[in-house]
C-alpha positions as semicolon CSV with decimal commas, in nm:
position;residue;x (nm);y (nm);z (nm)
1;M;-5,259;5,743;-2,077
2;K;-5,229;6,039;-2,313
3;S;-5,443;6,344;-2,261
4;A;-5,657;6,497;-2,531
5;G;-5,399;6,766;-2,593
6;Q;-5,145;6,505;-2,699
7;V;-5,353;6,388;-2,996
8;D;-5,204;6,600;-3,267
9;K;-5,301;6,669;-3,623
10;K;-5,087;6,387;-3,759
11;V;-5,290;6,131;-3,565
12;L;-5,614;6,277;-3,695
13;I;-5,483;6,282;-4,051
14;E;-5,384;5,916;-4,026
15;L;-5,721;5,835;-3,873
16;R;-5,893;5,992;-4,172
17;K;-5,695;5,756;-4,392
18;G;-5,829;5,457;-4,196
19;D;-5,523;5,389;-3,980
20;Y;-5,645;5,168;-3,696
21;L;-5,342;5,241;-3,477
22;S;-5,431;5,610;-3,484
23;F;-5,786;5,519;-3,386
24;K;-5,655;5,324;-3,085
25;K;-5,446;5,624;-2,981
26;I;-5,753;5,843;-2,985
27;Y;-5,951;5,583;-2,791
28;H;-5,690;5,565;-2,515
29;A;-5,661;5,943;-2,507
30;Y;-6,034;6,008;-2,465
31;A;-6,206;5,698;-2,328
32;Q;-6,173;5,775;-1,958
33;R;-6,282;6,138;-1,983
34;L;-6,565;6,052;-2,217
35;Y;-6,690;5,777;-1,989
36;S;-6,700;6,015;-1,689
37;F;-6,890;6,271;-1,894
38;I;-7,137;6,015;-2,032
39;F;-7,201;5,855;-1,693
40;K;-7,290;6,192;-1,541
41;V;-7,556;6,228;-1,810
42;V;-7,709;5,878;-1,830
43;K;-7,640;5,777;-1,467
44;D;-7,615;5,409;-1,552
45;V;-7,299;5,198;-1,585
46;D;-7,423;4,976;-1,867
47;L;-7,572;5,266;-2,060
48;A;-7,251;5,464;-2,018
49;D;-7,051;5,172;-2,161
50;D;-7,289;5,145;-2,456
51;V;-7,278;5,516;-2,534
52;L;-6,899;5,520;-2,506
53;Q;-6,870;5,239;-2,759
54;L;-7,123;5,407;-2,988
55;T;-6,922;5,728;-2,971
56;F;-6,608;5,561;-3,099
57;V;-6,802;5,364;-3,359
58;R;-6,936;5,697;-3,484
59;I;-6,584;5,842;-3,488
60;W;-6,455;5,549;-3,692
61;N;-6,746;5,542;-3,935
62;N;-6,724;5,917;-3,995
63;R;-6,345;5,940;-3,983
64;E;-6,323;6,089;-4,333
65;Q;-6,526;6,389;-4,215
66;I;-6,282;6,480;-3,937
67;D;-6,124;6,822;-3,984
68;E;-5,784;6,821;-3,818
69;E;-5,786;7,202;-3,820
70;K;-6,081;7,216;-3,581
71;L;-6,084;7,139;-3,209
72;F;-6,121;6,762;-3,185
73;D;-6,221;6,777;-2,817
74;A;-6,536;6,970;-2,902
75;Y;-6,611;6,734;-3,190
76;I;-6,588;6,408;-2,997
77;F;-6,769;6,538;-2,688
78;Q;-7,048;6,675;-2,907
79;I;-7,092;6,328;-3,058
80;A;-7,104;6,174;-2,710
81;S;-7,353;6,437;-2,592
82;N;-7,583;6,377;-2,890
83;L;-7,570;6,001;-2,835
84;C;-7,658;6,047;-2,467
85;I;-7,963;6,249;-2,564
86;D;-8,065;5,997;-2,830
87;T;-8,025;5,707;-2,587
88;L;-8,228;5,871;-2,310
89;R;-8,495;5,969;-2,562
90;Q;-8,519;5,609;-2,687
91;I;-8,548;5,478;-2,331
92;A;-8,825;5,728;-2,255
93;Q;-9,007;5,630;-2,573
94;Q;-8,976;5,260;-2,491
95;E;-9,109;5,326;-2,142
96;R;-9,408;5,514;-2,285
97;K;-9,475;5,228;-2,525
98;K;-9,448;4,980;-2,239
99;Q;-9,693;5,179;-2,026
100;H;-9,929;5,208;-2,323
101;L;-9,907;4,833;-2,378
102;Y;-9,979;4,765;-2,009
103;Q;-10,279;4,997;-2,029
104;Q;-10,409;4,822;-2,341
105;M;-10,365;4,482;-2,177
106;N;-10,553;4,596;-1,866
107;E;-10,832;4,744;-2,077
108;L;-10,852;4,426;-2,282
109;A;-10,864;4,212;-1,969
110;L;-11,141;4,432;-1,827
111;S;-11,330;4,418;-2,155
112;V;-11,311;4,038;-2,163
113;E;-11,429;4,019;-1,803
114;E;-11,717;4,256;-1,870
115;Q;-11,821;4,056;-2,176
116;F;-11,815;3,738;-1,970
117;L;-12,032;3,893;-1,699
118;I;-12,278;4,023;-1,956
119;K;-12,309;3,677;-2,109
120;E;-12,350;3,522;-1,765
121;K;-12,622;3,772;-1,685
122;A;-12,806;3,700;-2,009
123;V;-12,787;3,324;-1,953
124;L;-12,914;3,359;-1,597
125;I;-13,206;3,579;-1,697
126;D;-13,303;3,346;-1,981
127;Q;-13,291;3,044;-1,752
128;L;-13,513;3,212;-1,496
129;L;-13,757;3,341;-1,758
130;D;-13,787;2,991;-1,905
131;S;-13,967;2,890;-1,586
132;L;-14,261;3,117;-1,679
133;P;-14,556;3,031;-1,904
134;P;-14,526;3,199;-2,248
135;Q;-14,775;3,481;-2,190
136;R;-14,644;3,557;-1,842
137;R;-14,289;3,560;-1,976
138;L;-14,389;3,803;-2,250
139;I;-14,563;4,033;-2,002
140;F;-14,262;4,026;-1,769
141;T;-14,022;4,092;-2,057
142;R;-14,228;4,382;-2,190
143;C;-14,283;4,552;-1,853
144;K;-13,959;4,478;-1,667
145;L;-13,698;4,451;-1,940
146;E;-13,829;4,664;-2,225
147;G;-14,004;4,940;-2,030
148;Y;-14,355;4,902;-2,175
149;S;-14,648;5,042;-1,977
150;Y;-14,928;4,816;-1,852
151;Q;-15,163;4,978;-2,104
152;E;-14,927;4,917;-2,396
153;V;-14,891;4,550;-2,302
154;A;-15,267;4,517;-2,250
155;D;-15,334;4,664;-2,595
156;E;-15,077;4,435;-2,757
157;L;-15,218;4,118;-2,600
158;G;-15,584;4,219;-2,599
159;I;-15,621;4,185;-2,223
160;S;-15,700;4,423;-1,939
161;T;-15,438;4,617;-1,744
162;S;-15,544;4,435;-1,427
163;T;-15,464;4,104;-1,597
164;V;-15,125;4,242;-1,694
165;S;-15,067;4,347;-1,333
166;N;-15,175;4,010;-1,192
167;Q;-14,964;3,816;-1,441
168;L;-14,666;4,034;-1,357
169;V;-14,708;3,977;-0,982
170;M;-14,729;3,602;-1,034
171;G;-14,431;3,614;-1,268
172;V;-14,217;3,794;-1,012
173;K;-14,322;3,543;-0,745
174;T;-14,228;3,249;-0,966
175;L;-13,893;3,404;-1,055
176;R;-13,814;3,465;-0,688
177;E;-13,884;3,103;-0,610
178;E;-13,669;2,982;-0,899
179;F;-13,394;3,222;-0,807
180;N;-13,389;3,103;-0,446
181;K;-13,369;2,740;-0,557
182;H;-13,046;2,807;-0,744
183;K;-12,914;3,087;-0,524
184;D;-12,595;2,907;-0,422
185;A;-12,501;2,836;-0,783
186;I;-12,556;3,192;-0,905
187;I;-12,468;3,401;-0,600
188;L;-12,172;3,568;-0,775
189;T;-12,398;3,680;-1,054
190;L;-12,584;3,899;-0,805
191;L;-12,309;4,153;-0,870
192;I;-12,422;4,185;-1,232
193;P;-12,662;4,476;-1,297
194;N;-13,032;4,415;-1,376
195;I;-13,085;4,120;-1,140
196;Y;-13,284;4,364;-0,924
197;I;-13,573;4,329;-1,170
198;F;-13,671;4,001;-1,005
199;F;-13,736;4,164;-0,668
């Protein structure tokens, strides 16, 4: 195999003209050294093969720009070096995109799960509250879920605060009983916040 020093100006001139035989001479003169250089940079056999091929594709496509008066070694190794950098940069970018995609997928999965749990919680609370008489349900909702004071609820309904308190106590008792009846079916929902309001 010829060394780089054996590729003379005549070969480069013919290459500029599109002579494929001259291109093959250059390939055989540089391929082994280029591959060793590229592999040291990318540290991967397949990537090194790809970059080597890209280097010679670049040489062929830009053959008319070759200046036979300048050092061809520096020219071809600079092309290989730039392609190594571009390749590693693309891989790093793809990896970042992949990690970002994984993160988005995990966040989406968590969001879907949270939405499901919220809906399950709402359904459970509604089912339990349906077991209360209308006024008792309203009192429970105002005091336990909406944060109203006994006095505010009493003023709204035109009843005494003691009535509000008694209705709330009876409401909690009823809800406990209903909850215990269906405890096995809804045990997992105990992990959802706000169930503590029944106790």
